[in-house]
PDB file of C-alpha atoms and ligand atoms in Angstrom:
ATOM      1  CA  UNK A   1     -15.983  -8.226 -91.365  1.00 92.00           C
ATOM      2  CA  UNK A   2     -13.868  -9.359 -94.329  1.00 97.00           C
ATOM      3  CA  UNK A   3     -12.812 -12.954 -94.903  1.00 98.00           C
ATOM      4  CA  UNK A   4      -9.230 -13.390 -93.612  1.00 98.00           C
ATOM      5  CA  UNK A   5      -6.694 -15.510 -95.479  1.00 98.00           C
ATOM      6  CA  UNK A   6      -3.455 -16.056 -93.569  1.00 98.00           C
ATOM      7  CA  UNK A   7      -0.271 -16.758 -95.507  1.00 98.00           C
ATOM      8  CA  UNK A   8       2.946 -18.157 -94.096  1.00 98.00           C
ATOM      9  CA  UNK A   9       6.045 -20.155 -94.963  1.00 98.00           C
ATOM     10  CA  UNK A  10       9.587 -20.680 -93.739  1.00 97.00           C
ATOM     11  CA  UNK A  11      12.598 -18.504 -94.480  1.00 96.00           C
ATOM     12  CA  UNK A  12      13.082 -18.083 -98.225  1.00 97.00           C
ATOM     13  CA  UNK A  13       9.846 -19.885 -99.104  1.00 98.00           C
ATOM     14  CA  UNK A  14       8.519 -16.962-101.119  1.00 98.00           C
ATOM     15  CA  UNK A  15       5.563 -15.969 -98.945  1.00 98.00           C
ATOM     16  CA  UNK A  16       6.194 -12.250 -99.555  1.00 98.00           C
ATOM     17  CA  UNK A  17       6.453 -12.873-103.295  1.00 98.00           C
ATOM     18  CA  UNK A  18       3.222 -14.911-103.214  1.00 99.00           C
ATOM     19  CA  UNK A  19       1.464 -12.260-101.080  1.00 98.00           C
ATOM     20  CA  UNK A  20       2.498  -9.622-103.618  1.00 98.00           C
ATOM     21  CA  UNK A  21       0.826 -11.645-106.379  1.00 98.00           C
ATOM     22  CA  UNK A  22      -2.358 -11.917-104.274  1.00 98.00           C
ATOM     23  CA  UNK A  23      -2.170  -8.150-103.808  1.00 98.00           C
ATOM     24  CA  UNK A  24      -1.951  -7.669-107.582  1.00 98.00           C
ATOM     25  CA  UNK A  25      -5.122  -9.787-107.837  1.00 98.00           C
ATOM     26  CA  UNK A  26      -6.833  -7.222-105.593  1.00 98.00           C
ATOM     27  CA  UNK A  27      -6.485  -8.569-102.037  1.00 98.00           C
ATOM     28  CA  UNK A  28      -5.267  -6.014 -99.453  1.00 98.00           C
ATOM     29  CA  UNK A  29      -2.253  -7.547 -97.663  1.00 98.00           C
ATOM     30  CA  UNK A  30      -1.192  -6.866 -94.067  1.00 98.00           C
ATOM     31  CA  UNK A  31       2.495  -7.647 -93.494  1.00 98.00           C
ATOM     32  CA  UNK A  32       2.733  -8.647 -89.816  1.00 98.00           C
ATOM     33  CA  UNK A  33       6.551  -8.667 -89.749  1.00 96.00           C
ATOM     34  CA  UNK A  34       6.865  -5.114 -91.099  1.00 97.00           C
ATOM     35  CA  UNK A  35       4.051  -3.856 -88.872  1.00 98.00           C
ATOM     36  CA  UNK A  36       5.565  -5.538 -85.792  1.00 97.00           C
ATOM     37  CA  UNK A  37       8.830  -3.674 -86.432  1.00 96.00           C
ATOM     38  CA  UNK A  38       7.007  -0.342 -86.767  1.00 97.00           C
ATOM     39  CA  UNK A  39       4.997  -1.023 -83.607  1.00 98.00           C
ATOM     40  CA  UNK A  40       8.149  -1.814 -81.589  1.00 97.00           C
ATOM     41  CA  UNK A  41       9.782   1.375 -82.855  1.00 96.00           C
ATOM     42  CA  UNK A  42       6.833   3.747 -82.588  1.00 96.00           C
ATOM     43  CA  UNK A  43       4.010   2.528 -80.308  1.00 96.00           C
ATOM     44  CA  UNK A  44       4.647   4.303 -76.994  1.00 96.00           C
ATOM     45  CA  UNK A  45       2.726   1.784 -74.845  1.00 97.00           C
ATOM     46  CA  UNK A  46       4.740  -1.056 -76.369  1.00 98.00           C
ATOM     47  CA  UNK A  47       8.001   0.850 -75.913  1.00 97.00           C
ATOM     48  CA  UNK A  48       7.272   1.494 -72.236  1.00 97.00           C
ATOM     49  CA  UNK A  49       6.596  -2.224 -71.687  1.00 98.00           C
ATOM     50  CA  UNK A  50       9.729  -3.314 -73.568  1.00 98.00           C
ATOM     51  CA  UNK A  51      11.885  -0.900 -71.547  1.00 97.00           C
ATOM     52  CA  UNK A  52      10.289  -2.147 -68.316  1.00 97.00           C
ATOM     53  CA  UNK A  53      11.101  -5.729 -69.338  1.00 96.00           C
ATOM     54  CA  UNK A  54      14.564  -5.276 -70.887  1.00 96.00           C
ATOM     55  CA  UNK A  55      15.882  -1.971 -69.563  1.00 97.00           C
ATOM     56  CA  UNK A  56      16.818   1.340 -71.210  1.00 96.00           C
ATOM     57  CA  UNK A  57      19.332  -0.448 -73.421  1.00 97.00           C
ATOM     58  CA  UNK A  58      16.393  -1.871 -75.390  1.00 97.00           C
ATOM     59  CA  UNK A  59      16.254   1.376 -77.408  1.00 97.00           C
ATOM     60  CA  UNK A  60      18.791   3.627 -79.033  1.00 95.00           C
ATOM     61  CA  UNK A  61      18.313   6.775 -81.140  1.00 90.00           C
ATOM     62  CA  UNK A  62      17.338   4.738 -84.190  1.00 86.00           C
ATOM     63  CA  UNK A  63      14.628   2.821 -82.378  1.00 94.00           C
ATOM     64  CA  UNK A  64      14.702  -0.736 -81.089  1.00 97.00           C
ATOM     65  CA  UNK A  65      18.212  -1.983 -80.253  1.00 97.00           C
ATOM     66  CA  UNK A  66      17.797  -5.142 -82.315  1.00 95.00           C
ATOM     67  CA  UNK A  67      21.197  -6.772 -81.563  1.00 94.00           C
ATOM     68  CA  UNK A  68      20.672  -6.287 -77.806  1.00 96.00           C
ATOM     69  CA  UNK A  69      17.117  -7.686 -77.854  1.00 96.00           C
ATOM     70  CA  UNK A  70      18.042 -10.574 -80.161  1.00 92.00           C
ATOM     71  CA  UNK A  71      20.861 -11.574 -77.844  1.00 94.00           C
ATOM     72  CA  UNK A  72      18.575 -11.454 -74.795  1.00 94.00           C
ATOM     73  CA  UNK A  73      15.790 -13.549 -76.305  1.00 92.00           C
ATOM     74  CA  UNK A  74      18.113 -15.979 -78.081  1.00 85.00           C
ATOM     75  CA  UNK A  75      19.730 -16.916 -74.770  1.00 85.00           C
ATOM     76  CA  UNK A  76      16.551 -17.016 -72.734  1.00 92.00           C
ATOM     77  CA  UNK A  77      13.270 -18.527 -73.831  1.00 91.00           C
ATOM     78  CA  UNK A  78      11.371 -16.824 -70.988  1.00 96.00           C
ATOM     79  CA  UNK A  79      12.517 -13.459 -72.329  1.00 95.00           C
ATOM     80  CA  UNK A  80      11.325 -14.439 -75.793  1.00 93.00           C
ATOM     81  CA  UNK A  81       7.925 -15.282 -74.321  1.00 94.00           C
ATOM     82  CA  UNK A  82       7.910 -11.979 -72.476  1.00 96.00           C
ATOM     83  CA  UNK A  83       8.725 -10.005 -75.642  1.00 97.00           C
ATOM     84  CA  UNK A  84       6.057 -11.903 -77.575  1.00 95.00           C
ATOM     85  CA  UNK A  85       3.511 -11.229 -74.835  1.00 96.00           C
ATOM     86  CA  UNK A  86       4.125  -7.503 -75.364  1.00 98.00           C
ATOM     87  CA  UNK A  87       4.351  -7.426 -79.164  1.00 97.00           C
ATOM     88  CA  UNK A  88       1.790 -10.034 -80.288  1.00 95.00           C
ATOM     89  CA  UNK A  89      -1.313  -8.440 -78.685  1.00 96.00           C
ATOM     90  CA  UNK A  90      -0.287  -5.056 -80.143  1.00 97.00           C
ATOM     91  CA  UNK A  91       0.079  -6.548 -83.636  1.00 97.00           C
ATOM     92  CA  UNK A  92      -3.242  -8.373 -83.191  1.00 96.00           C
ATOM     93  CA  UNK A  93      -4.970  -5.069 -82.348  1.00 97.00           C
ATOM     94  CA  UNK A  94      -3.208  -3.246 -85.164  1.00 98.00           C
ATOM     95  CA  UNK A  95      -4.410  -5.906 -87.620  1.00 98.00           C
ATOM     96  CA  UNK A  96      -7.977  -5.610 -86.303  1.00 97.00           C
ATOM     97  CA  UNK A  97      -7.889  -1.829 -86.813  1.00 97.00           C
ATOM     98  CA  UNK A  98      -6.377  -2.199 -90.293  1.00 98.00           C
ATOM     99  CA  UNK A  99      -8.940  -4.843 -91.241  1.00 97.00           C
ATOM    100  CA  UNK A 100     -11.865  -2.617 -90.274  1.00 96.00           C
ATOM    101  CA  UNK A 101     -10.528   0.139 -92.511  1.00 97.00           C
ATOM    102  CA  UNK A 102     -10.406  -2.102 -95.615  1.00 97.00           C
ATOM    103  CA  UNK A 103     -13.189  -1.953 -98.205  1.00 97.00           C
ATOM    104  CA  UNK A 104     -12.509  -5.437 -99.610  1.00 97.00           C
ATOM    105  CA  UNK A 105     -14.566  -8.520 -98.625  1.00 97.00           C
ATOM    106  CA  UNK A 106     -11.286 -10.459 -98.327  1.00 98.00           C
ATOM    107  CA  UNK A 107      -7.960  -9.477 -96.782  1.00 98.00           C
ATOM    108  CA  UNK A 108      -4.672 -11.312 -96.322  1.00 98.00           C
ATOM    109  CA  UNK A 109      -2.463 -11.509 -93.223  1.00 98.00           C
ATOM    110  CA  UNK A 110       1.156 -12.364 -94.045  1.00 98.00           C
ATOM    111  CA  UNK A 111       3.276 -13.598 -91.143  1.00 98.00           C
ATOM    112  CA  UNK A 112       6.434 -15.684 -90.798  1.00 97.00           C
ATOM    113  CA  UNK A 113       5.136 -17.017 -87.463  1.00 96.00           C
ATOM    114  CA  UNK A 114       1.430 -17.254 -88.307  1.00 97.00           C
ATOM    115  CA  UNK A 115       1.298 -20.780 -86.837  1.00 97.00           C
ATOM    116  CA  UNK A 116       3.729 -20.293 -83.918  1.00 94.00           C
ATOM    117  CA  UNK A 117       1.980 -17.127 -82.707  1.00 92.00           C
ATOM    118  CA  UNK A 118      -1.414 -18.819 -82.782  1.00 94.00           C
ATOM    119  CA  UNK A 119      -2.781 -16.073 -85.028  1.00 94.00           C
ATOM    120  CA  UNK A 120      -3.669 -18.664 -87.677  1.00 98.00           C
ATOM    121  CA  UNK A 121      -6.671 -19.405 -85.435  1.00 97.00           C
ATOM    122  CA  UNK A 122      -8.106 -15.987 -86.306  1.00 96.00           C
ATOM    123  CA  UNK A 123      -7.871 -16.704 -90.045  1.00 98.00           C
ATOM    124  CA  UNK A 124     -10.716 -18.168 -92.088  1.00 98.00           C
ATOM    125  CA  UNK A 125      -8.176 -20.055 -94.200  1.00 98.00           C
ATOM    126  CA  UNK A 126      -4.445 -20.669 -93.842  1.00 98.00           C
ATOM    127  CA  UNK A 127      -2.106 -20.849 -96.835  1.00 99.00           C
ATOM    128  CA  UNK A 128       1.437 -22.207 -96.592  1.00 98.00           C
ATOM    129  CA  UNK A 129       4.077 -21.588 -99.234  1.00 98.00           C
ATOM    130  CA  UNK A 130       6.282 -24.648 -99.442  1.00 98.00           C
ATOM    131  CA  UNK A 131       9.666 -25.150-101.138  1.00 98.00           C
ATOM    132  CA  UNK A 132      12.414 -27.752-100.835  1.00 97.00           C
ATOM    133  CA  UNK A 133      15.046 -26.793 -98.273  1.00 97.00           C
ATOM    134  CA  UNK A 134      17.891 -26.668-100.824  1.00 97.00           C
ATOM    135  CA  UNK A 135      15.979 -24.228-103.032  1.00 98.00           C
ATOM    136  CA  UNK A 136      15.135 -22.069-100.006  1.00 98.00           C
ATOM    137  CA  UNK A 137      18.810 -21.976 -99.051  1.00 97.00           C
ATOM    138  CA  UNK A 138      19.888 -21.055-102.587  1.00 97.00           C
ATOM    139  CA  UNK A 139      17.266 -18.272-102.889  1.00 98.00           C
ATOM    140  CA  UNK A 140      18.054 -16.873 -99.436  1.00 97.00           C
ATOM    141  CA  UNK A 141      21.808 -16.858-100.099  1.00 97.00           C
ATOM    142  CA  UNK A 142      21.106 -14.920-103.289  1.00 96.00           C
ATOM    143  CA  UNK A 143      18.760 -12.474-101.505  1.00 96.00           C
ATOM    144  CA  UNK A 144      20.530 -11.871 -98.160  1.00 95.00           C
ATOM    145  CA  UNK A 145      24.067 -13.114 -98.670  1.00 93.00           C
ATOM    146  CA  UNK A 146      23.763 -15.187 -95.487  1.00 93.00           C
ATOM    147  CA  UNK A 147      25.840 -18.340 -95.186  1.00 96.00           C
ATOM    148  CA  UNK A 148      24.371 -21.789 -95.612  1.00 97.00           C
ATOM    149  CA  UNK A 149      24.960 -22.445 -91.881  1.00 96.00           C
ATOM    150  CA  UNK A 150      23.166 -19.259 -90.829  1.00 94.00           C
ATOM    151  CA  UNK A 151      20.177 -20.132 -92.987  1.00 96.00           C
ATOM    152  CA  UNK A 152      20.074 -23.721 -91.720  1.00 96.00           C
ATOM    153  CA  UNK A 153      20.164 -22.412 -88.134  1.00 93.00           C
ATOM    154  CA  UNK A 154      17.122 -20.260 -88.907  1.00 92.00           C
ATOM    155  CA  UNK A 155      15.307 -23.104 -90.628  1.00 95.00           C
ATOM    156  CA  UNK A 156      15.954 -25.315 -87.593  1.00 94.00           C
ATOM    157  CA  UNK A 157      14.657 -22.554 -85.323  1.00 90.00           C
ATOM    158  CA  UNK A 158      11.329 -22.426 -87.187  1.00 94.00           C
ATOM    159  CA  UNK A 159       8.583 -25.056 -87.205  1.00 97.00           C
ATOM    160  CA  UNK A 160       8.842 -27.630 -89.975  1.00 97.00           C
ATOM    161  CA  UNK A 161       6.895 -27.587 -93.228  1.00 97.00           C
ATOM    162  CA  UNK A 162       5.083 -30.725 -92.024  1.00 97.00           C
ATOM    163  CA  UNK A 163       3.786 -28.810 -88.998  1.00 98.00           C
ATOM    164  CA  UNK A 164       2.798 -25.882 -91.217  1.00 98.00           C
ATOM    165  CA  UNK A 165       1.038 -28.138 -93.705  1.00 98.00           C
ATOM    166  CA  UNK A 166      -0.920 -29.825 -90.899  1.00 98.00           C
ATOM    167  CA  UNK A 167      -2.487 -26.465 -89.983  1.00 98.00           C
ATOM    168  CA  UNK A 168      -3.048 -25.275 -93.566  1.00 98.00           C
ATOM    169  CA  UNK A 169      -6.081 -25.292 -95.827  1.00 98.00           C
ATOM    170  CA  UNK A 170      -4.057 -24.552 -98.972  1.00 98.00           C
ATOM    171  CA  UNK A 171      -0.490 -25.347 -99.964  1.00 98.00           C
ATOM    172  CA  UNK A 172       1.285 -23.257-102.572  1.00 98.00           C
ATOM    173  CA  UNK A 173       4.197 -25.055-104.202  1.00 98.00           C
ATOM    174  CA  UNK A 174       6.993 -22.598-105.017  1.00 98.00           C
ATOM    175  CA  UNK A 175       9.595 -25.020-106.318  1.00 98.00           C
ATOM    176  CA  UNK A 176       9.139 -23.743-109.852  1.00 98.00           C
ATOM    177  CA  UNK A 177       9.781 -20.392-111.517  1.00 98.00           C
ATOM    178  CA  UNK A 178       7.803 -17.195-110.892  1.00 98.00           C
ATOM    179  CA  UNK A 179       5.292 -18.041-113.633  1.00 98.00           C
ATOM    180  CA  UNK A 180       4.603 -21.308-111.820  1.00 98.00           C
ATOM    181  CA  UNK A 181       4.133 -19.434-108.533  1.00 98.00           C
ATOM    182  CA  UNK A 182       1.740 -17.002-110.213  1.00 98.00           C
ATOM    183  CA  UNK A 183      -0.322 -19.913-111.493  1.00 98.00           C
ATOM    184  CA  UNK A 184      -0.352 -21.558-108.041  1.00 98.00           C
ATOM    185  CA  UNK A 185      -1.574 -18.292-106.497  1.00 98.00           C
ATOM    186  CA  UNK A 186      -4.282 -17.845-109.135  1.00 98.00           C
ATOM    187  CA  UNK A 187      -5.555 -21.411-108.668  1.00 98.00           C
ATOM    188  CA  UNK A 188      -5.665 -20.897-104.895  1.00 98.00           C
ATOM    189  CA  UNK A 189      -7.483 -17.584-105.295  1.00 98.00           C
ATOM    190  CA  UNK A 190     -10.151 -19.261-107.454  1.00 98.00           C
ATOM    191  CA  UNK A 191     -10.780 -21.828-104.686  1.00 98.00           C
ATOM    192  CA  UNK A 192     -10.851 -19.212-101.931  1.00 98.00           C
ATOM    193  CA  UNK A 193     -13.275 -16.976-103.832  1.00 97.00           C
ATOM    194  CA  UNK A 194     -15.800 -19.823-103.767  1.00 97.00           C
ATOM    195  CA  UNK A 195     -15.606 -19.802 -99.950  1.00 98.00           C
ATOM    196  CA  UNK A 196     -16.287 -16.096 -99.407  1.00 95.00           C
TER     197      UNK A 196
HETATM  198  P1  ATP B 201      11.585 -14.540 -95.484  1.00 61.37           P
HETATM  199  O1  ATP B 201      10.679 -15.141 -94.486  1.00 61.37           O
HETATM  200  O2  ATP B 201      12.935 -15.110 -95.434  1.00 61.37           O
HETATM  201  O3  ATP B 201      11.564 -13.035 -95.499  1.00 61.37           O
HETATM  202  P2  ATP B 201       9.823 -15.020 -97.774  1.00 61.37           P
HETATM  203  O4  ATP B 201       9.132 -16.294 -97.505  1.00 61.37           O
HETATM  204  O5  ATP B 201       9.022 -13.779 -97.637  1.00 61.37           O
HETATM  205  O6  ATP B 201      11.145 -14.995 -96.955  1.00 61.37           O
HETATM  206  P3  ATP B 201      10.569 -14.076-100.404  1.00 61.37           P
HETATM  207  O7  ATP B 201      11.366 -12.920 -99.943  1.00 61.37           O
HETATM  208  O8  ATP B 201       9.246 -13.834-101.029  1.00 61.37           O
HETATM  209  O9  ATP B 201      10.422 -15.148 -99.235  1.00 61.37           O
HETATM  210  O10 ATP B 201      11.433 -14.993-101.393  1.00 61.37           O
HETATM  211  C1  ATP B 201      12.762 -15.357-101.090  1.00 61.37           C
HETATM  212  C2  ATP B 201      13.661 -15.026-102.270  1.00 61.37           C
HETATM  213  O11 ATP B 201      13.396 -15.951-103.317  1.00 61.37           O
HETATM  214  C3  ATP B 201      13.438 -13.635-102.832  1.00 61.37           C
HETATM  215  O12 ATP B 201      14.645 -13.094-103.253  1.00 61.37           O
HETATM  216  C4  ATP B 201      12.517 -13.901-104.029  1.00 61.37           C
HETATM  217  O13 ATP B 201      12.653 -12.933-105.028  1.00 61.37           O
HETATM  218  C5  ATP B 201      12.998 -15.271-104.490  1.00 61.37           C
HETATM  219  N1  ATP B 201      11.940 -16.090-105.109  1.00 61.37           N
HETATM  220  C6  ATP B 201      10.697 -16.321-104.626  1.00 61.37           C
HETATM  221  N2  ATP B 201      10.028 -17.157-105.428  1.00 61.37           N
HETATM  222  C7  ATP B 201      10.860 -17.476-106.443  1.00 61.37           C
HETATM  223  C8  ATP B 201      10.748 -18.315-107.595  1.00 61.37           C
HETATM  224  N3  ATP B 201       9.641 -19.019-107.842  1.00 61.37           N
HETATM  225  N4  ATP B 201      11.816 -18.394-108.418  1.00 61.37           N
HETATM  226  C9  ATP B 201      12.943 -17.717-108.139  1.00 61.37           C
HETATM  227  N5  ATP B 201      13.125 -16.914-107.090  1.00 61.37           N
HETATM  228  C10 ATP B 201      12.091 -16.791-106.238  1.00 61.37           C
END
């Protein structure tokens, strides 16, 4: 079984950018958010359960009816728990299958909700990418064109950096430029390699 490094961070923190740098250093990266989307769109067992829980409206021709589902779970925390109880075990299993197929002695699991989902507990080390809120807002505005208010609402919906840091073995500071991030990733990789 390979060593599992989990990587997380809030909206606009740069966890995907950091994970990409780890990938360039040779670590296979599993993107939980992308895989979860694919699973909801394509895994027939998951689809059956989501339809049973939310009704036929949960899907349209193009797959999951995201606006419908988002509205349901945003208004009702029990529905969010229900959706998570369908999707999280499927992603967990998908990661296990993916992991077994990797040849590397270390793999990385990237997830926005690594801490919230509890899946950090299955990681040998947890890495959090941390950036000042104002920089995250500026980078996310540039990337997504969302408004400051929309981004703040998302930040307030996620756990805080303090909570993330408390559960992390390594912190990657991404307040600097990309060269700085690359250096942070390389330094972290050196430390992790000693643990494998
Ligand atoms: P989300 O959870 O919102 O998807 P994320 O944590 O995966 O975000 P990224 O998409 O990696 O974050 O980064 C957010 C944006 O900031 C991207 O447009 C990325 O190119 C940019 N970015 C990341 N790091 C830096 C940096 N050090 N300097 C400048 N821009 C950066």
